[in-house]
Amino acid sequence: MKVRVRYAPSPTGYLHIGNARTALFNYLFARKYNGEFIVRIEDTDIERNVPDGEESQLKYLKWLGIDYDESVDKINPKYAPYRQLERLDIYKKYAMKLVEKGLAYKCYCTEEELAAERNGLSEEKASHIHYSRRCLNASPEELKELEKRGEYTIRFKVPEHKTYTFNDLVKGEVSFSSDDIGDWVILKRNGIPTYNFAVVIDDHLMDITHVLRGEEHITNTPKQLMIYEAFGWEPPVFGHMTLIVKEDGKKLSKRDPNYIAFISQYEEYGYLPEALFNFIALLGWSPEGEEEILSKEELIAKFDEKRLSKSPATFDRNKLNYINSCYIKKLPLDKLVELCRPHLEKHKISLNRSEEWITKLVALFHDRLSYAKEIVDLYHEFFETEFNIEGEALDFIKQDGVKETLIVFKDKVEKLEDFTEENIQEVIKATGKETKAKGKMLYMPCRIATTAQMHGPELPKMLELIGKAEVLRRLEKTLELFD
Ligand code: GLU
């Protein structure tokens, strides 16, 4: 039997880290077992659908490298259509089959009548109360009257005192009692199916063998099992993945500054899709061994559904940044320049700068960047500082002999015609020779006097980018400290 799995987003929102993870684990599972990975659009929640929800879902799956075998834009006629709203006839046909078999029934009750049944009960109790089965138990005369209303929903007749048990890939054996579930609507008045019904019809007709999804769906599973049973269909294997939480175990909130919800935002920040793929794969799953930087191919080879975590997955932004920085280090410089360019442009850092200057700036921070947008912060940290020497840096520079070193250094900088990294390096060396300053007593004064900082990227490279005029201005300002 060929493995077929699916990711079934509702286009009520954009692709976020939680559903991307569901898609990704399904994808790894499919590839691992040479199976097929399908994306089905569950668009029956008409009021909540957003116009570009579907487009965003597909676009960012592709961006992440989660390439699917079938979907709305990759049709296999055997299983199409892939949007639930285009399959309404199918759901209706199957709902009517259940009615014919006496396993479901038409319910003519109005919203007001249903509300009245729950009236007077607390919200908690009302949500547990089952439908009274008025339409199921109506006498023939009563039913005739009800039928005059025309409009109806179809309700599934939940079997009594039954236990639904399944072996969850992640959670092990899980059981639910049917007595906790009232007769639920499978088809609404407007002909649109409810999720728990449509999902079964589709998973069955699309030959889905395994359903890996978020644990928020675990309580839906018994309803789905009832439908499989009613049709005499074999249910797929289920696996419910744990939640993604913050480091303190609390629920993630979109307002949390250490959390990035939507995949489009990762792209905007300048995270690399390969790195994000790697990071997401480690959210609630871990390979055997210590290595965590793993390519898509390695992850497919190592994927093992038995290693899906039983405890919640922690979202760790530092880990994300570390993983991304590893991928950035391996990225060719020209690619990194392209990734950084929009950020440099947006913050006017590249304004009036040559291509060579931009490339050298990016090269300077190649090993420090966690994500492309960070180049703006790094630039501001090291280049856009108000030039003020204070604290420890000031104490350092006030040491004996420093002034003399700086005078010689400034003199040599002034004479330098070609202000390049190599020449600046030579000037520092020559300053050391002439003043006998060595090591830290040579480099630190030069650094502090030109950047006001005690640490930073390679000094000659940085000074070349700052430019001769500004470097001289700073040296003059520093020497004034000794007056
Ligand atoms: N449309 C459902 C969701 O977005 C899919 C659930 C499932 O995978 O069965 O949560």
CSV table of C-alpha atoms and ligand atoms in Angstrom, one decimal:
chain,number,residue,atom,x,y,z
A,1,MET,CA,0.0,0.0,0.0
A,2,LYS,CA,1.3,3.4,-1.0
A,3,VAL,CA,1.7,5.9,1.8
A,4,ARG,CA,-0.5,9.0,1.1
A,5,VAL,CA,-0.6,11.8,3.6
A,6,ARG,CA,-2.0,15.3,3.5
A,7,TYR,CA,-1.8,18.8,4.9
A,8,ALA,CA,-5.3,20.3,5.0
A,9,PRO,CA,-5.2,24.0,5.7
A,10,SER,CA,-8.2,26.2,6.1
A,11,PRO,CA,-7.6,29.4,4.2
A,12,THR,CA,-8.7,31.3,7.2
A,13,GLY,CA,-5.2,32.6,7.7
A,14,TYR,CA,-1.7,32.6,6.4
A,15,LEU,CA,0.9,29.8,6.8
A,16,HIS,CA,2.2,30.0,10.3
A,17,ILE,CA,4.8,28.1,12.2
A,18,GLY,CA,2.3,25.6,13.7
A,19,ASN,CA,0.7,24.6,10.5
A,20,ALA,CA,4.0,24.7,8.6
A,21,ARG,CA,5.3,22.1,11.1
A,22,THR,CA,2.3,19.9,10.4
A,23,ALA,CA,2.9,20.2,6.7
A,24,LEU,CA,6.6,19.5,7.1
A,25,PHE,CA,6.2,16.4,9.2
A,26,ASN,CA,3.7,15.0,6.7
A,27,TYR,CA,6.1,15.8,3.9
A,28,LEU,CA,9.0,14.1,5.7
A,29,PHE,CA,6.9,11.1,6.3
A,30,ALA,CA,5.8,10.9,2.7
A,31,ARG,CA,9.3,11.2,1.3
A,32,LYS,CA,10.7,8.8,3.8
A,33,TYR,CA,8.3,6.1,2.7
A,34,ASN,CA,8.3,7.0,-1.0
A,35,GLY,CA,4.7,8.1,-0.6
A,36,GLU,CA,2.7,11.0,-1.8
A,37,PHE,CA,2.0,14.3,-0.1
A,38,ILE,CA,-1.2,16.1,-0.8
A,39,VAL,CA,-2.4,19.6,0.1
A,40,ARG,CA,-6.1,19.9,0.4
A,41,ILE,CA,-7.9,23.2,0.9
A,42,GLU,CA,-10.5,23.0,3.7
A,43,ASP,CA,-12.4,26.1,2.8
A,44,THR,CA,-15.8,25.3,4.2
A,45,ASP,CA,-15.6,28.0,7.0
A,46,ILE,CA,-16.8,30.6,4.5
A,47,GLU,CA,-17.1,33.5,6.9
A,48,ARG,CA,-13.6,33.1,8.2
A,49,ASN,CA,-11.8,32.5,4.9
A,50,VAL,CA,-9.4,35.3,3.9
A,51,PRO,CA,-9.0,36.2,0.2
A,52,ASP,CA,-5.3,35.4,-0.1
A,53,GLY,CA,-5.3,32.6,2.5
A,54,GLU,CA,-5.0,29.8,0.0
A,55,GLU,CA,-2.4,31.6,-2.1
A,56,SER,CA,-0.3,32.4,1.0
A,57,GLN,CA,-0.4,28.8,2.2
A,58,LEU,CA,0.8,27.4,-1.1
A,59,LYS,CA,3.3,30.1,-1.7
A,60,TYR,CA,5.1,29.7,1.6
A,61,LEU,CA,5.0,25.9,1.5
A,62,LYS,CA,6.9,26.2,-1.8
A,63,TRP,CA,9.2,28.8,-0.3
A,64,LEU,CA,10.0,26.4,2.5
A,65,GLY,CA,10.8,23.6,0.0
A,66,ILE,CA,7.8,21.5,1.0
A,67,ASP,CA,6.9,20.5,-2.5
A,68,TYR,CA,3.7,18.7,-2.7
A,69,ASP,CA,2.6,16.0,-5.2
A,70,GLU,CA,-1.0,17.0,-5.5
A,71,SER,CA,-3.1,20.1,-4.9
A,72,VAL,CA,-5.3,22.8,-6.5
A,73,ASP,CA,-2.4,23.6,-8.8
A,74,LYS,CA,-1.1,20.1,-9.3
A,75,ILE,CA,-4.1,18.0,-10.1
A,76,ASN,CA,-4.4,14.3,-10.2
A,77,PRO,CA,-7.8,13.7,-11.9
A,78,LYS,CA,-8.3,10.6,-9.9
A,79,TYR,CA,-8.6,12.6,-6.7
A,80,ALA,CA,-9.5,16.2,-7.7
A,81,PRO,CA,-11.0,18.6,-6.9
A,82,TYR,CA,-8.8,19.6,-3.9
A,83,ARG,CA,-11.0,22.4,-2.6
A,84,GLN,CA,-13.8,21.3,-0.3
A,85,LEU,CA,-16.2,23.9,-1.7
A,86,GLU,CA,-15.8,22.2,-5.1
A,87,ARG,CA,-16.8,18.9,-3.6
A,88,LEU,CA,-20.2,19.7,-2.1
A,89,ASP,CA,-22.1,17.2,-4.3
A,90,ILE,CA,-19.8,14.5,-3.0
A,91,TYR,CA,-20.5,15.2,0.7
A,92,LYS,CA,-24.3,15.5,0.0
A,93,LYS,CA,-24.3,12.1,-1.8
A,94,TYR,CA,-22.5,10.5,1.2
A,95,ALA,CA,-24.6,12.2,3.8
A,96,MET,CA,-27.8,10.9,2.0
A,97,LYS,CA,-26.3,7.4,2.0
A,98,LEU,CA,-26.1,7.6,5.8
A,99,VAL,CA,-29.7,8.8,6.0
A,100,GLU,CA,-30.8,5.9,3.8
A,101,LYS,CA,-29.0,3.5,6.0
A,102,GLY,CA,-30.7,5.0,9.1
A,103,LEU,CA,-27.4,6.1,10.5
A,104,ALA,CA,-28.1,9.8,10.1
A,105,TYR,CA,-31.3,11.8,10.0
A,106,LYS,CA,-32.7,15.1,8.9
A,107,CYS,CA,-33.1,17.7,11.6
A,108,TYR,CA,-35.6,20.5,11.1
A,109,CYS,CA,-35.1,22.3,14.4
A,110,THR,CA,-34.4,25.9,14.1
A,111,GLU,CA,-31.5,27.7,15.8
A,112,GLU,CA,-34.0,29.2,18.3
A,113,GLU,CA,-35.4,25.8,19.2
A,114,LEU,CA,-32.0,24.4,19.7
A,115,ALA,CA,-31.1,27.4,21.9
A,116,ALA,CA,-34.2,26.9,23.9
A,117,GLU,CA,-33.1,23.3,24.6
A,118,ARG,CA,-30.0,24.7,26.2
A,119,ASN,CA,-31.8,27.6,27.9
A,120,GLY,CA,-31.2,28.1,31.5
A,121,LEU,CA,-28.1,26.0,31.6
A,122,SER,CA,-24.7,27.4,32.3
A,123,GLU,CA,-22.4,27.7,29.3
A,124,GLU,CA,-20.3,24.8,30.5
A,125,LYS,CA,-23.3,22.5,30.8
A,126,ALA,CA,-24.9,23.8,27.6
A,127,SER,CA,-21.8,22.8,25.6
A,128,HIS,CA,-22.1,19.3,26.9
A,129,ILE,CA,-25.7,18.8,26.5
A,130,HIS,CA,-26.7,16.5,23.6
A,131,TYR,CA,-29.3,17.3,21.0
A,132,SER,CA,-32.7,16.0,22.3
A,133,ARG,CA,-33.3,13.8,19.2
A,134,ARG,CA,-36.6,15.5,18.7
A,135,CYS,CA,-36.5,15.0,14.9
A,136,LEU,CA,-35.2,11.4,15.2
A,137,ASN,CA,-38.0,10.4,17.6
A,138,ALA,CA,-40.8,12.4,16.1
A,139,SER,CA,-44.1,10.6,15.4
A,140,PRO,CA,-45.0,10.3,11.7
A,141,GLU,CA,-47.6,13.1,12.1
A,142,GLU,CA,-45.1,15.3,13.9
A,143,LEU,CA,-42.5,14.6,11.3
A,144,LYS,CA,-44.9,15.6,8.5
A,145,GLU,CA,-45.3,19.0,10.2
A,146,LEU,CA,-41.6,19.4,10.6
A,147,GLU,CA,-40.9,18.5,7.0
A,148,LYS,CA,-43.1,21.5,5.9
A,149,ARG,CA,-40.3,23.7,7.1
A,150,GLY,CA,-38.3,22.6,4.1
A,151,GLU,CA,-34.9,23.4,5.5
A,152,TYR,CA,-32.9,20.9,7.4
A,153,THR,CA,-29.5,19.8,8.6
A,154,ILE,CA,-28.3,16.2,8.6
A,155,ARG,CA,-27.3,14.8,11.9
A,156,PHE,CA,-25.3,11.8,12.6
A,157,LYS,CA,-26.9,9.3,14.9
A,158,VAL,CA,-24.2,8.7,17.5
A,159,PRO,CA,-24.2,5.0,18.6
A,160,GLU,CA,-24.8,4.7,22.4
A,161,HIS,CA,-22.4,3.3,25.0
A,162,LYS,CA,-19.6,2.7,22.6
A,163,THR,CA,-15.9,3.2,23.1
A,164,TYR,CA,-13.8,4.5,20.3
A,165,THR,CA,-10.2,3.5,20.6
A,166,PHE,CA,-7.3,4.1,18.3
A,167,ASN,CA,-3.6,3.7,18.4
A,168,ASP,CA,-2.1,7.1,18.0
A,169,LEU,CA,1.3,7.3,16.5
A,170,VAL,CA,2.4,9.8,19.0
A,171,LYS,CA,0.2,9.3,22.1
A,172,GLY,CA,-0.3,5.6,22.0
A,173,GLU,CA,-3.7,4.2,22.8
A,174,VAL,CA,-6.5,6.8,23.1
A,175,SER,CA,-10.1,6.1,23.9
A,176,PHE,CA,-13.3,8.1,23.9
A,177,SER,CA,-16.8,7.2,25.0
A,178,SER,CA,-19.6,7.9,22.5
A,179,ASP,CA,-21.8,8.9,25.4
A,180,ASP,CA,-19.9,12.2,25.6
A,181,ILE,CA,-20.9,13.1,22.1
A,182,GLY,CA,-24.3,14.2,21.0
A,183,ASP,CA,-25.8,13.7,17.5
A,184,TRP,CA,-23.8,16.1,15.5
A,185,VAL,CA,-24.5,17.9,12.3
A,186,ILE,CA,-22.7,16.5,9.3
A,187,LEU,CA,-24.3,18.7,6.7
A,188,LYS,CA,-25.6,22.2,7.3
A,189,ARG,CA,-28.7,23.8,6.0
A,190,ASN,CA,-26.7,25.5,3.3
A,191,GLY,CA,-25.4,22.2,2.0
A,192,ILE,CA,-21.9,22.8,3.4
A,193,PRO,CA,-20.5,19.9,5.4
A,194,THR,CA,-19.0,20.2,8.8
A,195,TYR,CA,-15.2,19.6,9.2
A,196,ASN,CA,-15.5,16.2,10.9
A,197,PHE,CA,-17.6,14.8,8.1
A,198,ALA,CA,-15.9,16.3,5.1
A,199,VAL,CA,-12.5,15.3,6.4
A,200,VAL,CA,-13.4,11.7,6.5
A,201,ILE,CA,-15.0,11.6,3.1
A,202,ASP,CA,-12.0,13.3,1.6
A,203,ASP,CA,-9.4,11.3,3.4
A,204,HIS,CA,-11.1,8.1,2.3
A,205,LEU,CA,-11.7,9.1,-1.3
A,206,MET,CA,-8.2,10.5,-1.6
A,207,ASP,CA,-6.7,7.2,-0.2
A,208,ILE,CA,-5.0,8.9,2.7
A,209,THR,CA,-3.2,6.3,4.8
A,210,HIS,CA,-1.9,8.4,7.7
A,211,VAL,CA,-3.2,11.6,9.3
A,212,LEU,CA,-0.5,13.6,11.2
A,213,ARG,CA,-1.9,16.7,12.6
A,214,GLY,CA,-1.9,19.0,15.7
A,215,GLU,CA,-3.2,17.6,19.0
A,216,GLU,CA,-6.1,20.2,19.0
A,217,HIS,CA,-7.8,17.7,16.7
A,218,ILE,CA,-7.6,14.7,18.9
A,219,THR,CA,-11.1,15.2,20.3
A,220,ASN,CA,-12.4,15.3,16.8
A,221,THR,CA,-11.0,11.8,16.0
A,222,PRO,CA,-13.8,9.8,17.7
A,223,LYS,CA,-16.4,11.7,15.5
A,224,GLN,CA,-14.4,10.8,12.5
A,225,LEU,CA,-14.0,7.2,13.5
A,226,MET,CA,-17.8,7.0,13.8
A,227,ILE,CA,-18.1,8.0,10.1
A,228,TYR,CA,-15.5,5.5,9.0
A,229,GLU,CA,-17.4,2.9,10.9
A,230,ALA,CA,-20.8,3.9,9.5
A,231,PHE,CA,-19.5,3.4,5.9
A,232,GLY,CA,-17.5,0.3,6.7
A,233,TRP,CA,-14.2,2.1,5.7
A,234,GLU,CA,-10.8,1.4,7.1
A,235,PRO,CA,-9.6,4.5,9.0
A,236,PRO,CA,-6.2,5.9,8.4
A,237,VAL,CA,-3.5,5.7,11.1
A,238,PHE,CA,-3.6,8.9,13.3
A,239,GLY,CA,-0.8,10.8,14.9
A,240,HIS,CA,-1.4,13.9,17.0
A,241,MET,CA,1.5,16.2,17.5
A,242,THR,CA,2.0,18.2,20.7
A,243,LEU,CA,1.7,22.0,20.9
A,244,ILE,CA,4.5,24.4,20.3
A,245,VAL,CA,5.0,26.5,23.5
A,246,LYS,CA,7.3,29.2,24.9
A,247,GLU,CA,10.4,28.4,26.9
A,248,ASP,CA,8.4,28.8,30.1
A,249,GLY,CA,5.9,26.2,28.9
A,250,LYS,CA,3.2,28.9,28.3
A,251,LYS,CA,1.2,29.2,25.1
A,252,LEU,CA,2.8,31.2,22.3
A,253,SER,CA,1.3,34.5,21.6
A,254,LYS,CA,1.6,36.5,18.4
A,255,ARG,CA,2.6,39.5,20.5
A,256,ASP,CA,5.6,37.8,22.0
A,257,PRO,CA,8.7,39.6,20.7
A,258,ASN,CA,10.7,36.4,20.8
A,259,TYR,CA,8.3,34.6,18.6
A,260,ILE,CA,7.6,34.9,14.9
A,261,ALA,CA,4.3,33.5,13.8
A,262,PHE,CA,4.0,33.7,10.1
A,263,ILE,CA,6.3,32.2,7.5
A,264,SER,CA,6.1,35.3,5.4
A,265,GLN,CA,7.7,37.2,8.4
A,266,TYR,CA,10.7,34.8,8.4
A,267,GLU,CA,11.2,35.7,4.7
A,268,GLU,CA,11.0,39.4,5.5
A,269,TYR,CA,13.5,39.0,8.3
A,270,GLY,CA,15.9,37.3,5.9
A,271,TYR,CA,15.9,33.8,7.3
A,272,LEU,CA,16.8,31.2,4.8
A,273,PRO,CA,14.1,28.7,3.8
A,274,GLU,CA,16.6,25.7,4.2
A,275,ALA,CA,17.4,26.8,7.7
A,276,LEU,CA,13.8,27.4,8.7
A,277,PHE,CA,13.0,23.9,7.3
A,278,ASN,CA,15.8,22.5,9.5
A,279,PHE,CA,14.5,24.5,12.6
A,280,ILE,CA,10.9,23.5,12.2
A,281,ALA,CA,11.8,19.8,11.7
A,282,LEU,CA,13.3,19.9,15.3
A,283,LEU,CA,10.2,21.4,16.8
A,284,GLY,CA,8.8,18.3,18.5
A,285,TRP,CA,11.0,15.8,16.8
A,286,SER,CA,14.7,14.9,17.2
A,287,PRO,CA,17.0,12.7,15.1
A,288,GLU,CA,19.2,10.1,16.7
A,289,GLY,CA,22.6,11.5,17.4
A,290,GLU,CA,23.8,15.0,18.3
A,291,GLU,CA,23.9,16.6,14.9
A,292,GLU,CA,21.3,19.3,14.5
A,293,ILE,CA,22.3,21.0,11.3
A,294,LEU,CA,20.6,18.8,8.8
A,295,SER,CA,19.7,19.3,5.1
A,296,LYS,CA,16.3,18.3,3.8
A,297,GLU,CA,17.7,15.1,2.4
A,298,GLU,CA,19.3,14.2,5.7
A,299,LEU,CA,16.1,14.9,7.5
A,300,ILE,CA,14.1,12.7,5.2
A,301,ALA,CA,16.6,9.9,5.6
A,302,LYS,CA,16.6,10.3,9.4
A,303,PHE,CA,12.9,10.9,9.9
A,304,ASP,CA,11.3,8.5,12.2
A,305,GLU,CA,7.7,9.1,13.4
A,306,LYS,CA,8.5,7.1,16.5
A,307,ARG,CA,10.7,9.9,17.6
A,308,LEU,CA,7.9,12.6,17.5
A,309,SER,CA,7.9,14.1,21.0
A,310,LYS,CA,5.2,13.3,23.5
A,311,SER,CA,5.9,16.6,25.4
A,312,PRO,CA,5.3,20.1,24.0
A,313,ALA,CA,7.8,21.5,21.6
A,314,THR,CA,9.6,24.6,22.7
A,315,PHE,CA,10.1,27.5,20.4
A,316,ASP,CA,13.6,28.8,21.0
A,317,ARG,CA,14.5,31.9,19.0
A,318,ASN,CA,18.2,31.6,19.9
A,319,LYS,CA,18.2,28.2,18.4
A,320,LEU,CA,16.5,29.4,15.3
A,321,ASN,CA,19.2,32.2,15.0
A,322,TYR,CA,22.0,29.7,15.6
A,323,ILE,CA,20.7,27.4,12.9
A,324,ASN,CA,20.2,30.2,10.5
A,325,SER,CA,23.6,31.6,11.1
A,326,CYS,CA,25.1,28.2,10.2
A,327,TYR,CA,23.3,28.3,6.9
A,328,ILE,CA,24.3,31.9,6.3
A,329,LYS,CA,28.0,31.1,6.9
A,330,LYS,CA,27.8,28.5,4.0
A,331,LEU,CA,26.0,31.0,1.7
A,332,PRO,CA,28.1,32.5,-1.1
A,333,LEU,CA,28.7,36.2,-0.5
A,334,ASP,CA,26.8,37.3,-3.6
A,335,LYS,CA,23.8,35.5,-2.4
A,336,LEU,CA,24.1,37.1,1.0
A,337,VAL,CA,24.4,40.5,-0.6
A,338,GLU,CA,21.1,40.0,-2.4
A,339,LEU,CA,19.5,38.9,0.9
A,340,CYS,CA,20.7,41.9,2.7
A,341,ARG,CA,20.1,44.5,-0.1
A,342,PRO,CA,16.5,45.2,0.6
A,343,HIS,CA,17.2,45.9,4.2
A,344,LEU,CA,20.2,48.2,3.4
A,345,GLU,CA,18.0,50.0,0.9
A,346,LYS,CA,15.1,50.4,3.2
A,347,HIS,CA,17.3,52.0,5.9
A,348,LYS,CA,19.1,54.1,3.4
A,349,ILE,CA,22.4,52.5,4.3
A,350,SER,CA,23.3,51.7,0.7
A,351,LEU,CA,22.3,55.1,-0.5
A,352,ASN,CA,25.1,56.7,-2.6
A,353,ARG,CA,27.3,53.7,-1.9
A,354,SER,CA,29.2,51.7,-4.6
A,355,GLU,CA,28.4,48.1,-5.2
A,356,GLU,CA,31.9,47.3,-3.9
A,357,TRP,CA,31.2,49.1,-0.6
A,358,ILE,CA,28.0,47.2,-0.1
A,359,THR,CA,29.6,43.9,-0.9
A,360,LYS,CA,32.5,44.6,1.6
A,361,LEU,CA,30.0,45.7,4.3
A,362,VAL,CA,28.1,42.4,4.0
A,363,ALA,CA,31.4,40.5,3.9
A,364,LEU,CA,32.5,42.2,7.1
A,365,PHE,CA,29.4,40.8,8.9
A,366,HIS,CA,29.1,37.5,7.1
A,367,ASP,CA,30.2,35.5,10.2
A,368,ARG,CA,28.1,37.5,12.6
A,369,LEU,CA,24.7,37.6,10.9
A,370,SER,CA,21.9,35.5,12.3
A,371,TYR,CA,19.5,36.7,9.6
A,372,ALA,CA,19.7,39.3,6.9
A,373,LYS,CA,17.8,42.1,8.5
A,374,GLU,CA,20.3,42.0,11.4
A,375,ILE,CA,22.8,43.8,9.1
A,376,VAL,CA,20.9,47.0,9.9
A,377,ASP,CA,21.4,46.5,13.6
A,378,LEU,CA,25.1,45.6,13.1
A,379,TYR,CA,25.6,48.6,10.9
A,380,HIS,CA,24.1,50.9,13.5
A,381,GLU,CA,26.0,49.3,16.3
A,382,PHE,CA,29.4,49.6,14.6
A,383,PHE,CA,29.1,52.4,12.1
A,384,GLU,CA,26.4,54.8,13.1
A,385,THR,CA,27.6,55.3,16.6
A,386,GLU,CA,27.9,58.8,18.0
A,387,PHE,CA,31.6,59.0,18.3
A,388,ASN,CA,32.1,59.3,22.0
A,389,ILE,CA,34.9,57.5,23.9
A,390,GLU,CA,33.7,56.7,27.4
A,391,GLY,CA,34.2,54.3,30.3
A,392,GLU,CA,36.6,51.4,29.9
A,393,ALA,CA,37.6,52.6,26.4
A,394,LEU,CA,38.5,56.0,27.8
A,395,ASP,CA,40.6,54.5,30.6
A,396,PHE,CA,42.5,52.4,28.1
A,397,ILE,CA,43.3,55.2,25.9
A,398,LYS,CA,44.6,57.4,28.7
A,399,GLN,CA,47.4,55.0,29.4
A,400,ASP,CA,51.0,56.1,29.0
A,401,GLY,CA,52.3,56.0,25.4
A,402,VAL,CA,48.9,55.8,23.7
A,403,LYS,CA,48.9,59.5,22.7
A,404,GLU,CA,52.2,59.1,20.9
A,405,THR,CA,51.1,56.0,19.1
A,406,LEU,CA,48.0,57.8,17.9
A,407,ILE,CA,49.9,60.8,16.7
A,408,VAL,CA,52.1,58.5,14.5
A,409,PHE,CA,49.0,56.5,13.3
A,410,LYS,CA,47.1,59.7,12.3
A,411,ASP,CA,50.1,61.1,10.5
A,412,LYS,CA,50.4,57.9,8.5
A,413,VAL,CA,46.7,57.7,7.7
A,414,GLU,CA,46.9,61.3,6.4
A,415,LYS,CA,49.6,60.4,4.0
A,416,LEU,CA,47.8,57.3,2.8
A,417,GLU,CA,46.6,57.8,-0.8
A,418,ASP,CA,44.8,54.6,-1.4
A,419,PHE,CA,42.7,54.0,1.6
A,420,THR,CA,42.3,50.2,1.3
A,421,GLU,CA,42.2,47.4,3.9
A,422,GLU,CA,45.7,46.2,2.9
A,423,ASN,CA,47.2,49.7,3.2
A,424,ILE,CA,45.5,50.4,6.5
A,425,GLN,CA,46.9,47.1,7.8
A,426,GLU,CA,50.4,48.2,6.7
A,427,VAL,CA,49.9,51.6,8.4
A,428,ILE,CA,49.0,50.0,11.7
A,429,LYS,CA,52.1,47.7,11.4
A,430,ALA,CA,54.3,50.6,10.5
A,431,THR,CA,53.0,52.6,13.5
A,432,GLY,CA,53.9,49.7,15.7
A,433,LYS,CA,57.4,49.6,14.3
A,434,GLU,CA,58.0,53.3,14.8
A,435,THR,CA,56.5,53.6,18.3
A,436,LYS,CA,57.5,50.1,19.6
A,437,ALA,CA,53.8,49.6,20.6
A,438,LYS,CA,52.9,46.0,20.3
A,439,GLY,CA,49.9,43.7,20.3
A,440,LYS,CA,47.0,45.0,22.4
A,441,MET,CA,48.8,48.3,23.0
A,442,LEU,CA,48.9,48.9,19.3
A,443,TYR,CA,45.6,47.6,18.0
A,444,MET,CA,43.3,48.7,20.9
A,445,PRO,CA,44.3,52.4,20.7
A,446,CYS,CA,43.8,52.3,16.9
A,447,ARG,CA,40.4,50.7,17.3
A,448,ILE,CA,39.2,52.9,20.1
A,449,ALA,CA,40.4,56.1,18.5
A,450,THR,CA,38.6,55.3,15.2
A,451,THR,CA,35.4,53.5,16.4
A,452,ALA,CA,35.1,54.5,20.1
A,453,GLN,CA,34.6,50.8,20.8
A,454,MET,CA,36.9,48.1,22.2
A,455,HIS,CA,35.5,45.3,20.1
A,456,GLY,CA,34.2,44.9,16.6
A,457,PRO,CA,34.8,43.3,13.2
A,458,GLU,CA,38.3,43.3,11.6
A,459,LEU,CA,39.6,46.9,12.0
A,460,PRO,CA,41.3,47.5,8.6
A,461,LYS,CA,38.2,46.3,6.8
A,462,MET,CA,36.0,48.4,8.9
A,463,LEU,CA,38.1,51.5,8.5
A,464,GLU,CA,38.1,51.2,4.8
A,465,LEU,CA,34.3,51.2,4.8
A,466,ILE,CA,34.2,54.2,7.2
A,467,GLY,CA,36.4,56.1,4.8
A,468,LYS,CA,39.5,58.2,5.2
A,469,ALA,CA,37.9,61.6,5.9
A,470,GLU,CA,35.7,60.3,8.7
A,471,VAL,CA,38.6,58.2,10.2
A,472,LEU,CA,40.8,61.3,10.3
A,473,ARG,CA,38.0,63.4,11.9
A,474,ARG,CA,37.6,60.8,14.6
A,475,LEU,CA,41.4,60.6,15.2
A,476,GLU,CA,41.5,64.4,15.6
A,477,LYS,CA,38.6,64.3,18.1
A,478,THR,CA,40.3,61.5,20.0
A,479,LEU,CA,43.6,63.5,20.2
A,480,GLU,CA,41.6,66.4,21.7
A,481,LEU,CA,41.0,64.2,24.7
A,482,PHE,CA,44.7,64.6,25.6
A,483,ASP,CA,44.7,68.4,25.6
B,1,GLU,N1,-8.6,22.0,8.2
B,1,GLU,C1,-8.1,21.5,9.5
B,1,GLU,C2,-7.2,22.5,10.1
B,1,GLU,O1,-6.8,23.5,9.5
B,1,GLU,C3,-7.3,20.2,9.2
B,1,GLU,C4,-7.4,19.2,10.3
B,1,GLU,C5,-6.9,17.9,9.9
B,1,GLU,O2,-5.7,17.7,9.5
B,1,GLU,O3,-7.7,17.0,9.9
B,1,GLU,O4,-6.9,22.4,11.3
